[in-house]
Amino acid sequence: MNLRRLLLVGAVAFAACFAGVFLGQRVADTPNPNETELHAVLHDRITLTAAQKARIDKIEADFAVRRHALEQEMRASNIRLAKAIEAEQGYGPRVTEAIDHTHDVMGTLQKETLEHLFEMRAVLNREQAQEFDESVVKALTADAR
């Protein structure tokens, strides 16, 4: 009976680890359609001057490096969570700590993404910024509709 219980707990722990890693990869690896839409607004619908385009390209290149680092940290955080689940086989202090760290990384990514958007917005003139703002609002409320 103990072997059966151990195998069941191991299977549940493995499934939880796999689900955590899978979900984490989906969050970090999949381009956000709303973000893609915002970039389309900047590059396709708003007519940028050469100077604006050069500044925005630099801002995007700089952010791509930081975003990649945060996505790597998110993957590492998911691995820590999987190992904590495997070790504790329940919702213990290591699992709680790993979840909190994952949330911190996700929050940092969200904050830095918004800072990135505002940095790009600062390059735009008033009319361009208004169109950009409308796209941001649309992107952020798309799931609420």
Short mmCIF file of N, CA, C and O in Angstrom, two decimals:
data_model
loop_
_atom_site.label_atom_id
_atom_site.label_comp_id
_atom_site.label_asym_id
_atom_site.label_seq_id
_atom_site.Cartn_x
_atom_site.Cartn_y
_atom_site.Cartn_z
N MET A 1 0.82 -1.20 0.00
CA MET A 1 0.00 0.00 0.00
C MET A 1 0.87 1.26 0.00
O MET A 1 0.54 2.23 -0.66
N ASN A 2 1.99 1.26 0.74
CA ASN A 2 2.86 2.43 0.79
C ASN A 2 3.49 2.71 -0.56
O ASN A 2 3.65 3.87 -0.93
N LEU A 3 3.88 1.69 -1.30
CA LEU A 3 4.46 1.88 -2.62
C LEU A 3 3.44 2.50 -3.57
O LEU A 3 3.77 3.42 -4.33
N ARG A 4 2.22 2.05 -3.47
CA ARG A 4 1.16 2.60 -4.32
C ARG A 4 0.94 4.08 -4.02
O ARG A 4 0.83 4.90 -4.92
N ARG A 5 0.92 4.42 -2.75
CA ARG A 5 0.73 5.81 -2.33
C ARG A 5 1.92 6.67 -2.79
O ARG A 5 1.75 7.77 -3.29
N LEU A 6 3.12 6.15 -2.66
CA LEU A 6 4.33 6.86 -3.07
C LEU A 6 4.31 7.11 -4.58
O LEU A 6 4.64 8.21 -5.05
N LEU A 7 3.92 6.11 -5.35
CA LEU A 7 3.82 6.27 -6.80
C LEU A 7 2.76 7.31 -7.17
O LEU A 7 2.98 8.13 -8.08
N LEU A 8 1.65 7.30 -6.47
CA LEU A 8 0.59 8.28 -6.74
C LEU A 8 1.08 9.70 -6.43
O LEU A 8 0.90 10.61 -7.24
N VAL A 9 1.72 9.88 -5.29
CA VAL A 9 2.25 11.20 -4.92
C VAL A 9 3.30 11.64 -5.92
O VAL A 9 3.33 12.81 -6.36
N GLY A 10 4.16 10.72 -6.33
CA GLY A 10 5.18 11.05 -7.33
C GLY A 10 4.56 11.46 -8.65
O GLY A 10 5.01 12.41 -9.29
N ALA A 11 3.52 10.76 -9.07
CA ALA A 11 2.85 11.08 -10.33
C ALA A 11 2.19 12.46 -10.25
O ALA A 11 2.27 13.25 -11.20
N VAL A 12 1.55 12.73 -9.11
CA VAL A 12 0.91 14.04 -8.94
C VAL A 12 1.96 15.14 -8.93
O VAL A 12 1.80 16.19 -9.56
N ALA A 13 3.06 14.92 -8.23
CA ALA A 13 4.14 15.92 -8.18
C ALA A 13 4.72 16.15 -9.57
O ALA A 13 4.96 17.29 -9.97
N PHE A 14 4.95 15.09 -10.32
CA PHE A 14 5.47 15.23 -11.67
C PHE A 14 4.50 16.01 -12.55
O PHE A 14 4.91 16.91 -13.30
N ALA A 15 3.22 15.68 -12.46
CA ALA A 15 2.21 16.39 -13.26
C ALA A 15 2.17 17.87 -12.89
O ALA A 15 2.08 18.74 -13.77
N ALA A 16 2.26 18.17 -11.60
CA ALA A 16 2.26 19.58 -11.17
C ALA A 16 3.50 20.30 -11.67
O ALA A 16 3.42 21.45 -12.12
N CYS A 17 4.65 19.65 -11.60
CA CYS A 17 5.88 20.26 -12.10
C CYS A 17 5.76 20.52 -13.60
O CYS A 17 6.11 21.61 -14.08
N PHE A 18 5.31 19.53 -14.32
CA PHE A 18 5.17 19.67 -15.76
C PHE A 18 4.20 20.80 -16.10
O PHE A 18 4.47 21.63 -16.96
N ALA A 19 3.08 20.85 -15.40
CA ALA A 19 2.10 21.91 -15.66
C ALA A 19 2.68 23.29 -15.36
O ALA A 19 2.47 24.23 -16.13
N GLY A 20 3.42 23.43 -14.27
CA GLY A 20 4.04 24.71 -13.93
C GLY A 20 5.03 25.16 -14.98
O GLY A 20 5.02 26.32 -15.41
N VAL A 21 5.88 24.26 -15.41
CA VAL A 21 6.87 24.60 -16.44
C VAL A 21 6.17 24.91 -17.76
O VAL A 21 6.50 25.90 -18.43
N PHE A 22 5.20 24.10 -18.13
CA PHE A 22 4.48 24.31 -19.38
C PHE A 22 3.78 25.67 -19.38
O PHE A 22 3.91 26.44 -20.34
N LEU A 23 3.06 25.97 -18.32
CA LEU A 23 2.36 27.25 -18.25
C LEU A 23 3.34 28.42 -18.25
O LEU A 23 3.12 29.44 -18.90
N GLY A 24 4.43 28.27 -17.53
CA GLY A 24 5.44 29.33 -17.50
C GLY A 24 6.03 29.59 -18.87
O GLY A 24 6.23 30.74 -19.26
N GLN A 25 6.30 28.54 -19.60
CA GLN A 25 6.84 28.70 -20.95
C GLN A 25 5.82 29.34 -21.87
O GLN A 25 6.17 30.17 -22.70
N ARG A 26 4.58 29.00 -21.72
CA ARG A 26 3.54 29.59 -22.56
C ARG A 26 3.44 31.09 -22.28
O ARG A 26 3.28 31.88 -23.20
N VAL A 27 3.54 31.47 -21.02
CA VAL A 27 3.47 32.88 -20.65
C VAL A 27 4.68 33.63 -21.20
O VAL A 27 4.56 34.71 -21.77
N ALA A 28 5.86 33.06 -21.04
CA ALA A 28 7.09 33.77 -21.42
C ALA A 28 7.40 33.66 -22.90
O ALA A 28 7.93 34.59 -23.48
N ASP A 29 7.07 32.56 -23.55
CA ASP A 29 7.49 32.34 -24.93
C ASP A 29 6.51 32.86 -25.97
O ASP A 29 6.90 33.17 -27.08
N THR A 30 5.25 32.94 -25.64
CA THR A 30 4.26 33.31 -26.63
C THR A 30 4.16 34.82 -26.73
O THR A 30 3.92 35.49 -25.74
N PRO A 31 4.35 35.37 -27.94
CA PRO A 31 4.18 36.80 -28.07
C PRO A 31 2.75 37.21 -27.74
O PRO A 31 1.81 36.55 -28.15
N ASN A 32 2.61 38.26 -27.01
CA ASN A 32 1.31 38.76 -26.63
C ASN A 32 0.69 39.44 -27.84
O ASN A 32 1.25 40.38 -28.38
N PRO A 33 -0.51 38.99 -28.28
CA PRO A 33 -1.12 39.61 -29.45
C PRO A 33 -1.35 41.11 -29.24
O PRO A 33 -1.26 41.89 -30.18
N ASN A 34 -1.66 41.52 -28.02
CA ASN A 34 -1.87 42.93 -27.75
C ASN A 34 -0.57 43.71 -27.95
O ASN A 34 -0.58 44.82 -28.47
N GLU A 35 0.52 43.14 -27.52
CA GLU A 35 1.82 43.78 -27.71
C GLU A 35 2.15 43.87 -29.19
O GLU A 35 2.65 44.89 -29.67
N THR A 36 1.87 42.82 -29.92
CA THR A 36 2.10 42.81 -31.36
C THR A 36 1.27 43.90 -32.03
O THR A 36 1.74 44.60 -32.93
N GLU A 37 0.04 44.07 -31.57
CA GLU A 37 -0.82 45.12 -32.12
C GLU A 37 -0.24 46.50 -31.85
O GLU A 37 -0.26 47.37 -32.72
N LEU A 38 0.30 46.70 -30.66
CA LEU A 38 0.89 48.00 -30.33
C LEU A 38 2.09 48.30 -31.23
O LEU A 38 2.27 49.43 -31.69
N HIS A 39 2.88 47.29 -31.49
CA HIS A 39 4.03 47.49 -32.37
C HIS A 39 3.56 47.75 -33.81
O HIS A 39 4.18 48.54 -34.53
N ALA A 40 2.48 47.11 -34.22
CA ALA A 40 1.93 47.37 -35.55
C ALA A 40 1.46 48.81 -35.65
O ALA A 40 1.65 49.46 -36.69
N VAL A 41 0.86 49.33 -34.59
CA VAL A 41 0.43 50.73 -34.59
C VAL A 41 1.64 51.62 -34.79
O VAL A 41 1.63 52.54 -35.61
N LEU A 42 2.71 51.37 -34.06
CA LEU A 42 3.90 52.20 -34.16
C LEU A 42 4.57 52.11 -35.52
O LEU A 42 5.07 53.10 -36.04
N HIS A 43 4.59 50.93 -36.09
CA HIS A 43 5.37 50.73 -37.31
C HIS A 43 4.55 50.76 -38.59
O HIS A 43 5.11 50.97 -39.67
N ASP A 44 3.25 50.58 -38.50
CA ASP A 44 2.43 50.50 -39.71
C ASP A 44 1.41 51.63 -39.84
O ASP A 44 1.23 52.19 -40.91
N ARG A 45 0.74 51.96 -38.75
CA ARG A 45 -0.37 52.92 -38.84
C ARG A 45 0.05 54.35 -38.55
O ARG A 45 -0.55 55.28 -39.07
N ILE A 46 1.06 54.53 -37.70
CA ILE A 46 1.52 55.88 -37.40
C ILE A 46 2.71 56.17 -38.30
O ILE A 46 3.65 55.39 -38.38
N THR A 47 2.64 57.30 -38.97
CA THR A 47 3.75 57.70 -39.84
C THR A 47 4.81 58.37 -38.97
O THR A 47 4.58 59.44 -38.41
N LEU A 48 5.93 57.70 -38.84
CA LEU A 48 7.03 58.21 -38.02
C LEU A 48 8.05 58.93 -38.89
O LEU A 48 8.28 58.53 -40.04
N THR A 49 8.66 59.94 -38.32
CA THR A 49 9.78 60.56 -39.01
C THR A 49 10.97 59.61 -38.90
O THR A 49 10.98 58.69 -38.07
N ALA A 50 11.99 59.86 -39.68
CA ALA A 50 13.21 59.03 -39.61
C ALA A 50 13.82 59.11 -38.23
O ALA A 50 14.28 58.09 -37.68
N ALA A 51 13.81 60.29 -37.63
CA ALA A 51 14.38 60.46 -36.28
C ALA A 51 13.57 59.68 -35.24
O ALA A 51 14.13 59.04 -34.36
N GLN A 52 12.23 59.75 -35.36
CA GLN A 52 11.38 58.99 -34.43
C GLN A 52 11.62 57.50 -34.58
O GLN A 52 11.73 56.78 -33.59
N LYS A 53 11.67 57.04 -35.82
CA LYS A 53 11.88 55.61 -36.06
C LYS A 53 13.22 55.16 -35.47
O LYS A 53 13.28 54.12 -34.82
N ALA A 54 14.25 55.95 -35.66
CA ALA A 54 15.58 55.59 -35.12
C ALA A 54 15.54 55.53 -33.60
O ALA A 54 16.09 54.59 -33.00
N ARG A 55 14.89 56.49 -32.97
CA ARG A 55 14.80 56.48 -31.49
C ARG A 55 13.99 55.30 -30.98
O ARG A 55 14.38 54.63 -30.02
N ILE A 56 12.88 55.01 -31.64
CA ILE A 56 12.03 53.89 -31.22
C ILE A 56 12.75 52.56 -31.45
O ILE A 56 12.69 51.66 -30.61
N ASP A 57 13.45 52.44 -32.57
CA ASP A 57 14.21 51.21 -32.82
C ASP A 57 15.25 50.98 -31.72
O ASP A 57 15.45 49.85 -31.27
N LYS A 58 15.91 52.03 -31.28
CA LYS A 58 16.91 51.92 -30.19
C LYS A 58 16.23 51.52 -28.89
O LYS A 58 16.72 50.64 -28.17
N ILE A 59 15.10 52.15 -28.58
CA ILE A 59 14.35 51.82 -27.37
C ILE A 59 13.94 50.35 -27.40
O ILE A 59 14.07 49.63 -26.40
N GLU A 60 13.45 49.88 -28.54
CA GLU A 60 13.01 48.49 -28.65
C GLU A 60 14.19 47.52 -28.54
O GLU A 60 14.06 46.48 -27.91
N ALA A 61 15.30 47.87 -29.14
CA ALA A 61 16.48 46.99 -29.06
C ALA A 61 16.97 46.89 -27.62
O ALA A 61 17.30 45.79 -27.15
N ASP A 62 17.01 48.00 -26.92
CA ASP A 62 17.44 47.99 -25.52
C ASP A 62 16.49 47.16 -24.66
O ASP A 62 16.91 46.37 -23.82
N PHE A 63 15.19 47.32 -24.89
CA PHE A 63 14.21 46.58 -24.10
C PHE A 63 14.24 45.10 -24.43
O PHE A 63 14.02 44.26 -23.54
N ALA A 64 14.52 44.75 -25.67
CA ALA A 64 14.56 43.33 -26.05
C ALA A 64 15.60 42.58 -25.23
O ALA A 64 15.36 41.44 -24.80
N VAL A 65 16.71 43.22 -24.95
CA VAL A 65 17.76 42.60 -24.13
C VAL A 65 17.23 42.38 -22.71
O VAL A 65 17.38 41.29 -22.15
N ARG A 66 16.62 43.40 -22.14
CA ARG A 66 16.12 43.29 -20.77
C ARG A 66 14.97 42.28 -20.69
O ARG A 66 14.89 41.49 -19.76
N ARG A 67 14.09 42.31 -21.68
CA ARG A 67 12.97 41.39 -21.68
C ARG A 67 13.46 39.94 -21.76
O ARG A 67 12.96 39.06 -21.06
N HIS A 68 14.46 39.70 -22.60
CA HIS A 68 15.02 38.36 -22.72
C HIS A 68 15.57 37.90 -21.36
O HIS A 68 15.36 36.75 -20.96
N ALA A 69 16.26 38.78 -20.67
CA ALA A 69 16.82 38.44 -19.35
C ALA A 69 15.71 38.10 -18.37
O ALA A 69 15.82 37.12 -17.61
N LEU A 70 14.63 38.86 -18.38
CA LEU A 70 13.51 38.58 -17.48
C LEU A 70 12.80 37.28 -17.87
O LEU A 70 12.36 36.53 -16.99
N GLU A 71 12.70 37.00 -19.14
CA GLU A 71 12.08 35.74 -19.57
C GLU A 71 12.94 34.55 -19.15
O GLU A 71 12.41 33.52 -18.75
N GLN A 72 14.25 34.70 -19.22
CA GLN A 72 15.15 33.64 -18.75
C GLN A 72 14.98 33.46 -17.24
O GLN A 72 14.98 32.33 -16.75
N GLU A 73 14.86 34.56 -16.52
CA GLU A 73 14.65 34.48 -15.07
C GLU A 73 13.32 33.79 -14.76
O GLU A 73 13.21 33.02 -13.81
N MET A 74 12.31 34.04 -15.59
CA MET A 74 11.02 33.39 -15.40
C MET A 74 11.14 31.89 -15.63
O MET A 74 10.57 31.10 -14.86
N ARG A 75 11.88 31.49 -16.63
CA ARG A 75 12.09 30.05 -16.87
C ARG A 75 12.80 29.41 -15.68
O ARG A 75 12.42 28.33 -15.23
N ALA A 76 13.82 30.08 -15.18
CA ALA A 76 14.56 29.56 -14.02
C ALA A 76 13.64 29.49 -12.81
O ALA A 76 13.70 28.54 -12.02
N SER A 77 12.79 30.48 -12.66
CA SER A 77 11.84 30.49 -11.55
C SER A 77 10.86 29.32 -11.65
O SER A 77 10.52 28.69 -10.64
N ASN A 78 10.44 29.01 -12.85
CA ASN A 78 9.54 27.86 -13.04
C ASN A 78 10.24 26.55 -12.70
O ASN A 78 9.62 25.63 -12.15
N ILE A 79 11.51 26.46 -13.03
CA ILE A 79 12.27 25.26 -12.68
C ILE A 79 12.39 25.13 -11.16
O ILE A 79 12.22 24.04 -10.60
N ARG A 80 12.66 26.26 -10.48
CA ARG A 80 12.71 26.24 -9.00
C ARG A 80 11.37 25.80 -8.42
O ARG A 80 11.32 25.03 -7.46
N LEU A 81 10.30 26.29 -9.01
CA LEU A 81 8.96 25.89 -8.54
C LEU A 81 8.76 24.39 -8.74
O LEU A 81 8.27 23.70 -7.84
N ALA A 82 9.13 23.89 -9.89
CA ALA A 82 8.98 22.45 -10.16
C ALA A 82 9.78 21.63 -9.16
O ALA A 82 9.29 20.63 -8.62
N LYS A 83 11.01 22.06 -8.88
CA LYS A 83 11.84 21.33 -7.92
C LYS A 83 11.27 21.42 -6.51
O LYS A 83 11.34 20.44 -5.74
N ALA A 84 10.71 22.55 -6.15
CA ALA A 84 10.11 22.70 -4.83
C ALA A 84 8.89 21.79 -4.69
O ALA A 84 8.71 21.15 -3.65
N ILE A 85 8.08 21.74 -5.73
CA ILE A 85 6.90 20.85 -5.70
C ILE A 85 7.35 19.41 -5.59
O ILE A 85 6.80 18.63 -4.80
N GLU A 86 8.37 19.06 -6.34
CA GLU A 86 8.88 17.69 -6.31
C GLU A 86 9.43 17.35 -4.92
O GLU A 86 9.18 16.26 -4.40
N ALA A 87 10.14 18.29 -4.32
CA ALA A 87 10.76 18.03 -3.01
C ALA A 87 9.73 17.99 -1.89
O ALA A 87 9.78 17.12 -1.02
N GLU A 88 8.79 18.92 -1.91
CA GLU A 88 7.84 19.02 -0.79
C GLU A 88 6.60 18.18 -0.99
O GLU A 88 5.91 17.85 -0.03
N GLN A 89 6.28 17.88 -2.24
CA GLN A 89 5.09 17.09 -2.57
C GLN A 89 3.85 17.67 -1.92
O GLN A 89 2.96 16.95 -1.47
N GLY A 90 3.80 18.97 -1.87
CA GLY A 90 2.66 19.68 -1.31
C GLY A 90 2.94 21.17 -1.31
O GLY A 90 3.96 21.63 -1.81
N TYR A 91 2.04 21.92 -0.74
CA TYR A 91 2.15 23.38 -0.72
C TYR A 91 2.89 23.81 0.53
O TYR A 91 2.31 24.28 1.50
N GLY A 92 4.21 23.66 0.47
CA GLY A 92 5.05 23.98 1.62
C GLY A 92 5.77 25.31 1.46
O GLY A 92 5.53 26.06 0.50
N PRO A 93 6.70 25.61 2.35
CA PRO A 93 7.40 26.89 2.32
C PRO A 93 8.26 27.10 1.08
O PRO A 93 8.35 28.23 0.58
N ARG A 94 8.87 26.05 0.55
CA ARG A 94 9.68 26.21 -0.67
C ARG A 94 8.79 26.50 -1.87
O ARG A 94 9.14 27.32 -2.72
N VAL A 95 7.64 25.86 -1.93
CA VAL A 95 6.70 26.11 -3.02
C VAL A 95 6.19 27.55 -2.92
O VAL A 95 6.15 28.29 -3.91
N THR A 96 5.83 27.97 -1.71
CA THR A 96 5.35 29.33 -1.50
C THR A 96 6.41 30.35 -1.91
O THR A 96 6.11 31.33 -2.61
N GLU A 97 7.64 30.12 -1.51
CA GLU A 97 8.74 31.03 -1.87
C GLU A 97 8.95 31.07 -3.38
O GLU A 97 9.15 32.14 -3.97
N ALA A 98 8.89 29.92 -4.02
CA ALA A 98 9.07 29.86 -5.47
C ALA A 98 7.94 30.59 -6.20
O ALA A 98 8.19 31.31 -7.18
N ILE A 99 6.72 30.42 -5.72
CA ILE A 99 5.58 31.13 -6.33
C ILE A 99 5.75 32.64 -6.15
O ILE A 99 5.54 33.41 -7.10
N ASP A 100 6.13 33.06 -4.95
CA ASP A 100 6.33 34.49 -4.70
C ASP A 100 7.41 35.06 -5.62
O ASP A 100 7.26 36.16 -6.16
N HIS A 101 8.49 34.31 -5.82
CA HIS A 101 9.55 34.78 -6.71
C HIS A 101 9.04 34.88 -8.14
O HIS A 101 9.34 35.85 -8.85
N THR A 102 8.27 33.90 -8.59
CA THR A 102 7.70 33.93 -9.93
C THR A 102 6.82 35.16 -10.11
O THR A 102 6.91 35.85 -11.13
N HIS A 103 6.01 35.46 -9.11
CA HIS A 103 5.15 36.64 -9.18
C HIS A 103 5.97 37.92 -9.22
O HIS A 103 5.62 38.87 -9.94
N ASP A 104 7.06 37.96 -8.47
CA ASP A 104 7.95 39.14 -8.49
C ASP A 104 8.52 39.35 -9.89
O ASP A 104 8.56 40.48 -10.39
N VAL A 105 8.97 38.28 -10.52
CA VAL A 105 9.55 38.39 -11.86
C VAL A 105 8.48 38.83 -12.85
O VAL A 105 8.72 39.71 -13.69
N MET A 106 7.30 38.24 -12.76
CA MET A 106 6.21 38.63 -13.65
C MET A 106 5.85 40.10 -13.47
O MET A 106 5.64 40.83 -14.45
N GLY A 107 5.81 40.55 -12.22
CA GLY A 107 5.50 41.95 -11.94
C GLY A 107 6.57 42.88 -12.49
O GLY A 107 6.26 43.94 -13.05
N THR A 108 7.82 42.48 -12.33
CA THR A 108 8.92 43.29 -12.87
C THR A 108 8.81 43.39 -14.39
O THR A 108 8.97 44.47 -14.97
N LEU A 109 8.51 42.28 -15.05
CA LEU A 109 8.36 42.29 -16.49
C LEU A 109 7.21 43.22 -16.91
O LEU A 109 7.35 44.01 -17.85
N GLN A 110 6.11 43.15 -16.20
CA GLN A 110 4.97 44.00 -16.53
C GLN A 110 5.32 45.48 -16.33
O GLN A 110 5.04 46.31 -17.20
N LYS A 111 5.96 45.81 -15.23
CA LYS A 111 6.33 47.20 -14.96
C LYS A 111 7.31 47.72 -16.01
O LYS A 111 7.16 48.83 -16.52
N GLU A 112 8.32 46.91 -16.32
CA GLU A 112 9.32 47.34 -17.29
C GLU A 112 8.74 47.42 -18.70
O GLU A 112 9.17 48.26 -19.49
N THR A 113 7.75 46.60 -19.00
CA THR A 113 7.07 46.69 -20.29
C THR A 113 6.32 48.01 -20.40
O THR A 113 6.37 48.70 -21.43
N LEU A 114 5.65 48.39 -19.31
CA LEU A 114 4.94 49.67 -19.32
C LEU A 114 5.90 50.85 -19.40
O LEU A 114 5.65 51.82 -20.13
N GLU A 115 7.02 50.76 -18.70
CA GLU A 115 8.03 51.82 -18.80
C GLU A 115 8.52 51.93 -20.25
O GLU A 115 8.71 53.03 -20.76
N HIS A 116 8.71 50.79 -20.88
CA HIS A 116 9.13 50.73 -22.28
C HIS A 116 8.10 51.41 -23.18
O HIS A 116 8.44 52.21 -24.07
N LEU A 117 6.82 51.13 -22.95
CA LEU A 117 5.76 51.76 -23.75
C LEU A 117 5.76 53.27 -23.57
O LEU A 117 5.64 54.02 -24.54
N PHE A 118 5.90 53.73 -22.32
CA PHE A 118 5.91 55.17 -22.07
C PHE A 118 7.15 55.83 -22.66
O PHE A 118 7.08 56.98 -23.12
N GLU A 119 8.25 55.11 -22.68
CA GLU A 119 9.46 55.65 -23.28
C GLU A 119 9.26 55.84 -24.80
O GLU A 119 9.66 56.86 -25.36
N MET A 120 8.61 54.87 -25.44
CA MET A 120 8.32 55.01 -26.86
C MET A 120 7.30 56.12 -27.10
O MET A 120 7.43 56.90 -28.05
N ARG A 121 6.31 56.20 -26.23
CA ARG A 121 5.27 57.23 -26.36
C ARG A 121 5.89 58.62 -26.33
O ARG A 121 5.43 59.53 -27.03
N ALA A 122 6.90 58.81 -25.52
CA ALA A 122 7.53 60.12 -25.38
C ALA A 122 8.17 60.60 -26.68
O ALA A 122 8.40 61.80 -26.86
N VAL A 123 8.40 59.69 -27.60
CA VAL A 123 9.00 60.04 -28.89
C VAL A 123 7.94 60.60 -29.85
O VAL A 123 8.27 61.33 -30.79
N LEU A 124 6.69 60.32 -29.58
CA LEU A 124 5.60 60.68 -30.49
C LEU A 124 5.12 62.11 -30.29
O LEU A 124 5.21 62.66 -29.19
N ASN A 125 4.55 62.68 -31.36
CA ASN A 125 3.91 64.00 -31.21
C ASN A 125 2.51 63.80 -30.63
O ASN A 125 2.09 62.65 -30.40
N ARG A 126 1.79 64.87 -30.40
CA ARG A 126 0.50 64.80 -29.71
C ARG A 126 -0.50 63.89 -30.44
O ARG A 126 -1.16 63.05 -29.81
N GLU A 127 -0.63 64.05 -31.75
CA GLU A 127 -1.60 63.24 -32.51
C GLU A 127 -1.19 61.76 -32.52
O GLU A 127 -2.03 60.88 -32.37
N GLN A 128 0.08 61.51 -32.71
CA GLN A 128 0.58 60.13 -32.70
C GLN A 128 0.37 59.49 -31.33
O GLN A 128 -0.05 58.33 -31.24
N ALA A 129 0.65 60.26 -30.29
CA ALA A 129 0.49 59.76 -28.92
C ALA A 129 -0.97 59.42 -28.63
O ALA A 129 -1.27 58.42 -27.97
N GLN A 130 -1.89 60.22 -29.16
CA GLN A 130 -3.31 59.94 -28.94
C GLN A 130 -3.71 58.60 -29.60
O GLN A 130 -4.39 57.79 -28.98
N GLU A 131 -3.25 58.37 -30.81
CA GLU A 131 -3.54 57.11 -31.49
C GLU A 131 -2.90 55.94 -30.75
O GLU A 131 -3.50 54.87 -30.58
N PHE A 132 -1.68 56.14 -30.29
CA PHE A 132 -0.98 55.11 -29.52
C PHE A 132 -1.74 54.81 -28.23
O PHE A 132 -1.95 53.64 -27.88
N ASP A 133 -2.18 55.87 -27.52
CA ASP A 133 -2.93 55.68 -26.28
C ASP A 133 -4.21 54.89 -26.51
O ASP A 133 -4.56 54.01 -25.71
N GLU A 134 -4.91 55.21 -27.59
CA GLU A 134 -6.14 54.47 -27.90
C GLU A 134 -5.84 52.99 -28.13
O GLU A 134 -6.60 52.13 -27.70
N SER A 135 -4.73 52.71 -28.78
CA SER A 135 -4.34 51.31 -29.02
C SER A 135 -3.97 50.61 -27.73
O SER A 135 -4.28 49.43 -27.55
N VAL A 136 -3.30 51.32 -26.82
CA VAL A 136 -2.93 50.74 -25.53
C VAL A 136 -4.20 50.39 -24.75
O VAL A 136 -4.33 49.28 -24.21
N VAL A 137 -5.14 51.32 -24.69
CA VAL A 137 -6.39 51.07 -23.97
C VAL A 137 -7.12 49.89 -24.58
O VAL A 137 -7.61 49.00 -23.87
N LYS A 138 -7.18 49.86 -25.91
CA LYS A 138 -7.84 48.74 -26.59
C LYS A 138 -7.16 47.42 -26.27
O LYS A 138 -7.82 46.42 -25.99
N ALA A 139 -5.83 47.40 -26.28
CA ALA A 139 -5.08 46.18 -26.00
C ALA A 139 -5.31 45.71 -24.57
O ALA A 139 -5.47 44.51 -24.32
N LEU A 140 -5.34 46.65 -23.63
CA LEU A 140 -5.48 46.27 -22.23
C LEU A 140 -6.90 45.86 -21.86
O LEU A 140 -7.10 45.16 -20.87
N THR A 141 -7.87 46.29 -22.63
CA THR A 141 -9.27 45.95 -22.32
C THR A 141 -9.85 44.90 -23.25
O THR A 141 -11.02 44.55 -23.12
N ALA A 142 -9.05 44.38 -24.18
CA ALA A 142 -9.56 43.43 -25.17
C ALA A 142 -10.18 42.20 -24.52
O ALA A 142 -11.21 41.72 -24.96
N ASP A 143 -9.55 41.69 -23.47
CA ASP A 143 -10.05 40.47 -22.83
C ASP A 143 -11.31 40.74 -22.00
O ASP A 143 -12.05 39.81 -21.70
N ALA A 144 -11.56 42.00 -21.65
CA ALA A 144 -12.72 42.34 -20.83
C ALA A 144 -13.99 42.43 -21.65
O ALA A 144 -15.09 42.47 -21.11
N ARG A 145 -13.84 42.47 -22.96
CA ARG A 145 -15.03 42.62 -23.82
C ARG A 145 -15.68 41.31 -24.11
O ARG A 145 -15.19 40.28 -24.17
#
